[in-house]
CSV table of C-alpha atoms in Angstrom, one decimal:
chain,number,residue,atom,x,y,z
B,1,MET,CA,-17.5,-23.2,50.9
B,2,SER,CA,-18.2,-25.7,53.5
B,3,HIS,CA,-16.8,-29.3,53.5
B,4,TYR,CA,-20.2,-30.8,52.8
B,5,THR,CA,-20.9,-28.3,50.0
B,6,ALA,CA,-17.3,-28.9,48.4
B,7,ILE,CA,-18.0,-32.6,48.3
B,8,MET,CA,-21.5,-32.4,47.0
B,9,GLU,CA,-20.4,-30.0,44.2
B,10,ARG,CA,-17.9,-32.5,43.0
B,11,LEU,CA,-20.2,-35.5,43.2
B,12,ARG,CA,-22.9,-33.6,41.4
B,13,ARG,CA,-20.7,-33.1,38.3
B,14,ASN,CA,-21.8,-36.7,37.4
B,15,PRO,CA,-25.0,-37.2,39.5
B,16,LEU,CA,-26.2,-40.6,38.1
B,17,LYS,CA,-22.8,-42.0,38.5
B,18,ASN,CA,-22.6,-40.9,42.1
B,19,VAL,CA,-26.2,-41.3,43.0
B,20,THR,CA,-25.4,-43.6,45.9
B,21,LEU,CA,-22.9,-41.2,47.4
B,22,LEU,CA,-25.2,-38.3,47.0
B,23,LYS,CA,-28.1,-40.1,48.5
B,24,MET,CA,-26.1,-41.2,51.6
B,25,MET,CA,-24.5,-37.6,52.0
B,26,THR,CA,-27.9,-36.1,51.7
B,27,ALA,CA,-29.5,-38.3,54.3
B,28,TYR,CA,-26.7,-39.2,56.7
B,29,HIS,CA,-23.9,-36.8,56.3
B,30,ALA,CA,-23.7,-36.1,60.1
B,31,GLN,CA,-22.9,-39.9,60.7
B,32,ILE,CA,-20.5,-40.2,57.7
B,33,ASP,CA,-16.7,-39.7,58.0
B,34,SER,CA,-16.3,-37.8,54.7
B,35,VAL,CA,-12.9,-37.1,53.2
B,36,LEU,CA,-12.0,-34.6,50.4
B,37,ILE,CA,-8.5,-34.8,48.9
B,38,GLU,CA,-7.5,-32.0,46.6
B,39,GLN,CA,-4.2,-32.3,44.6
B,40,GLN,CA,-3.9,-29.2,42.3
B,41,GLU,CA,-6.7,-29.7,39.7
B,42,GLU,CA,-7.5,-33.2,40.8
B,43,TRP,CA,-9.8,-34.5,43.7
B,44,GLY,CA,-11.0,-37.4,45.6
B,45,VAL,CA,-14.0,-38.2,47.8
B,46,LEU,CA,-14.0,-41.0,50.3
B,47,LEU,CA,-17.1,-41.8,52.5
B,48,LEU,CA,-16.9,-44.0,55.5
B,49,MET,CA,-20.3,-44.7,56.7
B,50,PRO,CA,-21.1,-47.0,59.8
B,51,ALA,CA,-22.8,-50.2,58.4
B,52,ALA,CA,-25.8,-49.7,61.0
B,53,THR,CA,-26.7,-46.2,59.6
B,54,PHE,CA,-28.8,-47.3,56.6
B,55,GLY,CA,-31.6,-49.8,57.2
B,56,TYR,CA,-30.7,-51.8,54.0
B,57,ASP,CA,-27.0,-52.1,54.8
B,58,HIS,CA,-27.8,-53.1,58.4
B,59,ARG,CA,-30.1,-55.8,57.2
B,60,THR,CA,-28.0,-57.0,54.4
B,61,TYR,CA,-24.5,-56.8,55.9
B,62,PRO,CA,-25.0,-57.5,59.8
B,63,GLU,CA,-21.3,-58.5,60.1
B,64,ALA,CA,-20.0,-55.3,58.5
B,65,ASP,CA,-18.5,-52.4,60.4
B,66,THR,CA,-18.2,-49.8,57.7
B,67,VAL,CA,-19.6,-49.0,54.2
B,68,VAL,CA,-17.1,-47.5,51.8
B,69,LEU,CA,-17.9,-45.2,48.9
B,70,MET,CA,-15.6,-43.2,46.7
B,71,ASP,CA,-15.1,-41.2,43.6
B,72,TYR,CA,-12.0,-39.4,42.3
B,73,SER,CA,-11.0,-37.5,39.2
B,74,SER,CA,-7.6,-39.1,38.7
B,75,PRO,CA,-5.9,-42.4,39.9
B,76,GLU,CA,-3.1,-40.2,41.3
B,77,VAL,CA,-5.5,-39.2,44.1
B,78,PHE,CA,-6.3,-42.8,45.1
B,79,PRO,CA,-3.1,-43.3,47.4
B,80,ALA,CA,-4.2,-40.6,49.6
B,81,LEU,CA,-7.7,-41.9,49.9
B,82,LEU,CA,-6.2,-45.5,50.6
B,83,LYS,CA,-4.5,-44.1,53.6
B,84,ARG,CA,-7.8,-43.1,55.2
B,85,LEU,CA,-9.3,-46.7,54.8
B,86,PRO,CA,-9.7,-48.7,58.0
B,87,GLN,CA,-7.3,-51.8,57.8
B,88,ASP,CA,-8.8,-53.9,60.6
B,89,ALA,CA,-12.5,-53.7,60.0
B,90,ASN,CA,-15.3,-55.7,58.0
B,91,LEU,CA,-15.8,-53.4,55.1
B,92,VAL,CA,-18.5,-53.2,52.3
B,93,PHE,CA,-17.2,-51.4,49.2
B,94,LYS,CA,-19.8,-50.0,46.9
B,95,LEU,CA,-18.1,-49.3,43.7
B,96,GLN,CA,-19.5,-47.7,40.6
B,97,GLU,CA,-16.4,-48.2,38.5
B,98,ASP,CA,-14.4,-51.3,37.8
B,99,ALA,CA,-11.2,-49.3,38.0
B,100,TYR,CA,-11.9,-48.7,41.7
B,101,ARG,CA,-12.0,-52.4,42.5
B,102,GLN,CA,-8.9,-52.9,40.5
B,103,ALA,CA,-7.2,-50.1,42.6
B,104,LEU,CA,-8.3,-51.7,45.9
B,105,GLU,CA,-7.5,-55.4,45.1
B,106,PRO,CA,-3.8,-55.3,45.9
B,107,TYR,CA,-4.6,-54.1,49.4
B,108,PHE,CA,-7.9,-56.1,50.3
B,109,ALA,CA,-9.1,-59.6,49.7
B,110,LEU,CA,-12.3,-58.8,47.9
B,111,ARG,CA,-15.2,-60.9,47.4
B,112,ARG,CA,-18.1,-59.9,45.1
B,113,VAL,CA,-21.4,-60.0,46.8
B,114,ARG,CA,-24.1,-58.5,44.4
B,115,SER,CA,-24.5,-55.8,41.7
B,116,LEU,CA,-27.2,-53.2,41.3
B,117,TYR,CA,-28.2,-51.5,38.1
B,118,SER,CA,-29.5,-47.9,37.9
B,119,TYR,CA,-31.8,-47.1,35.0
B,120,SER,CA,-32.7,-43.6,33.9
B,121,SER,CA,-34.1,-41.8,30.9
B,122,ALA,CA,-32.1,-40.2,28.2
B,123,GLU,CA,-31.9,-36.3,27.7
B,124,GLY,CA,-34.9,-35.2,25.9
B,125,GLN,CA,-36.7,-38.6,26.0
B,126,GLY,CA,-40.5,-38.4,26.4
B,127,PHE,CA,-42.8,-40.6,28.5
B,128,SER,CA,-46.6,-40.7,28.6
B,129,ALA,CA,-48.8,-40.8,31.8
B,130,ASP,CA,-51.5,-43.5,32.1
B,131,GLU,CA,-54.7,-41.6,33.0
B,132,ALA,CA,-55.9,-44.5,34.8
B,133,CYS,CA,-53.2,-44.1,37.5
B,134,THR,CA,-53.8,-42.2,40.6
B,135,VAL,CA,-51.0,-39.8,41.8
B,136,SER,CA,-50.9,-39.0,45.5
B,137,GLU,CA,-48.5,-36.9,47.6
B,138,ALA,CA,-50.0,-38.2,51.0
B,139,ILE,CA,-49.4,-41.6,52.4
B,140,ASP,CA,-52.3,-44.0,51.5
B,141,GLU,CA,-52.8,-46.7,54.2
B,142,ARG,CA,-53.9,-49.1,51.7
B,143,LEU,CA,-50.5,-49.0,50.0
B,144,LEU,CA,-48.3,-49.5,53.0
B,145,PRO,CA,-48.4,-53.4,53.0
B,146,LEU,CA,-47.3,-53.5,49.4
B,147,TRP,CA,-44.4,-51.1,49.8
B,148,MET,CA,-43.4,-52.8,53.1
B,149,ALA,CA,-43.4,-56.2,51.3
B,150,ASN,CA,-40.5,-54.6,49.3
B,151,ASP,CA,-38.5,-54.3,52.6
B,152,TYR,CA,-39.2,-50.6,53.2
B,153,SER,CA,-40.0,-49.8,56.9
B,154,LEU,CA,-42.7,-47.5,58.0
B,155,GLU,CA,-40.1,-45.1,59.3
B,156,GLU,CA,-38.4,-44.9,55.9
B,157,ILE,CA,-41.7,-44.4,54.0
B,158,THR,CA,-42.9,-41.6,56.3
B,159,GLN,CA,-39.6,-39.9,56.1
B,160,TYR,CA,-39.8,-40.0,52.2
B,161,PHE,CA,-43.3,-38.5,52.2
B,162,GLU,CA,-42.3,-35.8,54.6
B,163,ASP,CA,-39.6,-35.0,52.2
B,164,GLY,CA,-42.0,-34.7,49.2
B,165,ALA,CA,-42.5,-38.2,47.9
B,166,PHE,CA,-45.5,-39.2,45.7
B,167,ALA,CA,-47.2,-42.4,44.9
B,168,VAL,CA,-48.4,-43.8,41.6
B,169,THR,CA,-51.2,-46.4,41.8
B,170,LEU,CA,-53.6,-48.3,39.7
B,171,PHE,CA,-56.8,-49.2,41.8
B,172,ASP,CA,-59.7,-51.5,41.1
B,173,GLY,CA,-62.3,-49.6,43.1
B,174,ASP,CA,-60.7,-49.3,46.6
B,175,THR,CA,-58.3,-52.2,46.0
B,176,PRO,CA,-54.7,-51.2,44.9
B,177,LEU,CA,-53.5,-53.5,42.1
B,178,SER,CA,-50.1,-52.0,41.3
B,179,THR,CA,-48.1,-49.2,42.9
B,180,CYS,CA,-44.8,-47.4,43.3
B,181,MET,CA,-43.5,-44.3,45.1
B,182,VAL,CA,-41.1,-41.7,44.0
B,183,TYR,CA,-38.9,-40.2,46.6
B,184,ARG,CA,-35.8,-37.9,46.7
B,185,ASN,CA,-32.4,-39.3,46.6
B,186,GLU,CA,-30.8,-35.9,46.6
B,187,GLU,CA,-31.4,-32.6,45.1
B,188,ARG,CA,-31.8,-33.6,41.5
B,189,ILE,CA,-32.3,-37.3,41.5
B,190,TRP,CA,-35.6,-38.9,42.5
B,191,GLU,CA,-35.9,-42.7,42.9
B,192,ILE,CA,-38.8,-44.9,41.6
B,193,GLY,CA,-39.2,-47.6,44.3
B,194,GLY,CA,-41.5,-49.8,46.2
B,195,VAL,CA,-42.8,-51.2,42.9
B,196,ARG,CA,-45.4,-54.0,43.8
B,197,THR,CA,-48.4,-55.6,42.0
B,198,ILE,CA,-50.7,-57.8,44.0
B,199,GLU,CA,-50.4,-61.5,43.0
B,200,ALA,CA,-53.9,-61.7,41.4
B,201,ALA,CA,-53.2,-58.8,39.0
B,202,ARG,CA,-49.7,-59.9,37.9
B,203,GLN,CA,-48.7,-60.6,34.2
B,204,ARG,CA,-51.1,-57.8,33.0
B,205,GLY,CA,-48.5,-55.1,32.4
B,206,LEU,CA,-49.7,-53.0,35.3
B,207,ALA,CA,-46.3,-52.4,36.8
B,208,GLN,CA,-45.1,-51.0,33.4
B,209,ARG,CA,-48.1,-48.5,33.3
B,210,VAL,CA,-47.4,-47.4,36.9
B,211,VAL,CA,-43.6,-47.0,36.5
B,212,ARG,CA,-44.0,-45.3,33.2
B,213,THR,CA,-46.4,-42.9,34.8
B,214,ALA,CA,-43.9,-42.2,37.6
B,215,VAL,CA,-41.1,-41.5,35.2
B,216,PHE,CA,-43.5,-38.9,33.4
B,217,HIS,CA,-44.3,-37.1,36.6
B,218,THR,CA,-40.7,-37.3,37.8
B,219,LEU,CA,-39.5,-35.5,34.6
B,220,GLN,CA,-42.4,-33.1,34.6
B,221,ARG,CA,-41.1,-31.9,38.0
B,222,GLY,CA,-37.8,-31.3,36.7
B,223,TYR,CA,-36.1,-34.3,38.3
B,224,ILE,CA,-33.8,-37.0,37.1
B,225,PRO,CA,-35.6,-40.4,37.4
B,226,ARG,CA,-33.6,-43.4,39.0
B,227,TYR,CA,-34.9,-47.0,38.9
B,228,GLN,CA,-32.6,-49.5,40.7
B,229,VAL,CA,-32.6,-53.3,40.3
B,230,LEU,CA,-30.7,-56.1,41.5
B,231,GLU,CA,-28.6,-57.9,38.8
B,232,ASN,CA,-30.7,-61.2,39.1
B,233,ASN,CA,-34.2,-59.5,39.0
B,234,LEU,CA,-34.8,-60.2,35.4
B,235,ALA,CA,-38.4,-59.2,35.5
B,236,SER,CA,-37.6,-55.7,36.8
B,237,ILE,CA,-34.8,-55.3,34.3
B,238,ARG,CA,-37.3,-56.1,31.5
B,239,LEU,CA,-39.7,-53.7,32.9
B,240,ALA,CA,-37.2,-50.9,33.0
B,241,GLU,CA,-36.1,-51.6,29.5
B,242,SER,CA,-39.6,-52.2,28.1
B,243,ILE,CA,-40.7,-48.6,28.9
B,244,GLY,CA,-37.5,-47.2,27.4
B,245,LEU,CA,-35.2,-46.6,30.4
B,246,THR,CA,-31.4,-47.3,29.9
B,247,ARG,CA,-28.8,-48.5,32.4
B,248,ALA,CA,-26.9,-45.5,33.6
B,249,VAL,CA,-24.5,-47.1,36.2
B,250,THR,CA,-23.7,-50.4,37.7
B,251,LEU,CA,-22.8,-50.4,41.5
B,252,GLU,CA,-20.9,-53.5,42.7
B,253,HIS,CA,-20.8,-54.5,46.3
B,254,TRP,CA,-17.6,-56.3,47.4
B,255,VAL,CA,-16.7,-57.2,51.0
B,256,ASN,CA,-13.3,-58.0,52.6
B,257,TYR,CA,-14.5,-60.7,55.1
């Protein structure tokens, strides 16, 4: 079993908890310094990713050197992971458990920056598709300005669709009113992102119809849906909860500078 395969096998034991680690390993494993610690039956994973690797991190944390992600099966493994952390660098810790923050605080002066919520469907939960929604597996040029207004680059969007992404959109004639795209985070988890409704069509529940349809088609294809929102995006949180999604994980970002 390769180093990459061994790490992915452990992270996939709890895919929603580790969705960010899985996403980064899937897309950027060649650029990541990945560490796997095994101590008898226990294990730990540490990912050290240059902050310039992922567009979002590069834009959001321009002063950072490295993004740190981790997971471990037992606190007993943490000291071995701690030894591999850079001590004289600007670090962004993305932590999916508060216990990880508590373990790090004696060694780093941490400052909380933001929190992101990942929503998903419950096992066996059903969703319905809105027949008025158009589902497309090719990039529609009319939708690019809407997705890019959500801080997606053309390069990112192109890569997503080359990797099997699809779009869900409500049109009025040739005019897109509300849209989202669904793209692969890793083998099992697909993200519903780029949700955007034009200003003239807001407050009509169109985004709910689009996202609900996206969840339906994601489940129909055998994938686990993930819908991520910033903690202060109350409208997006209400949208997720209004269609029946539940919060699966909270990812907190902490910096040491």
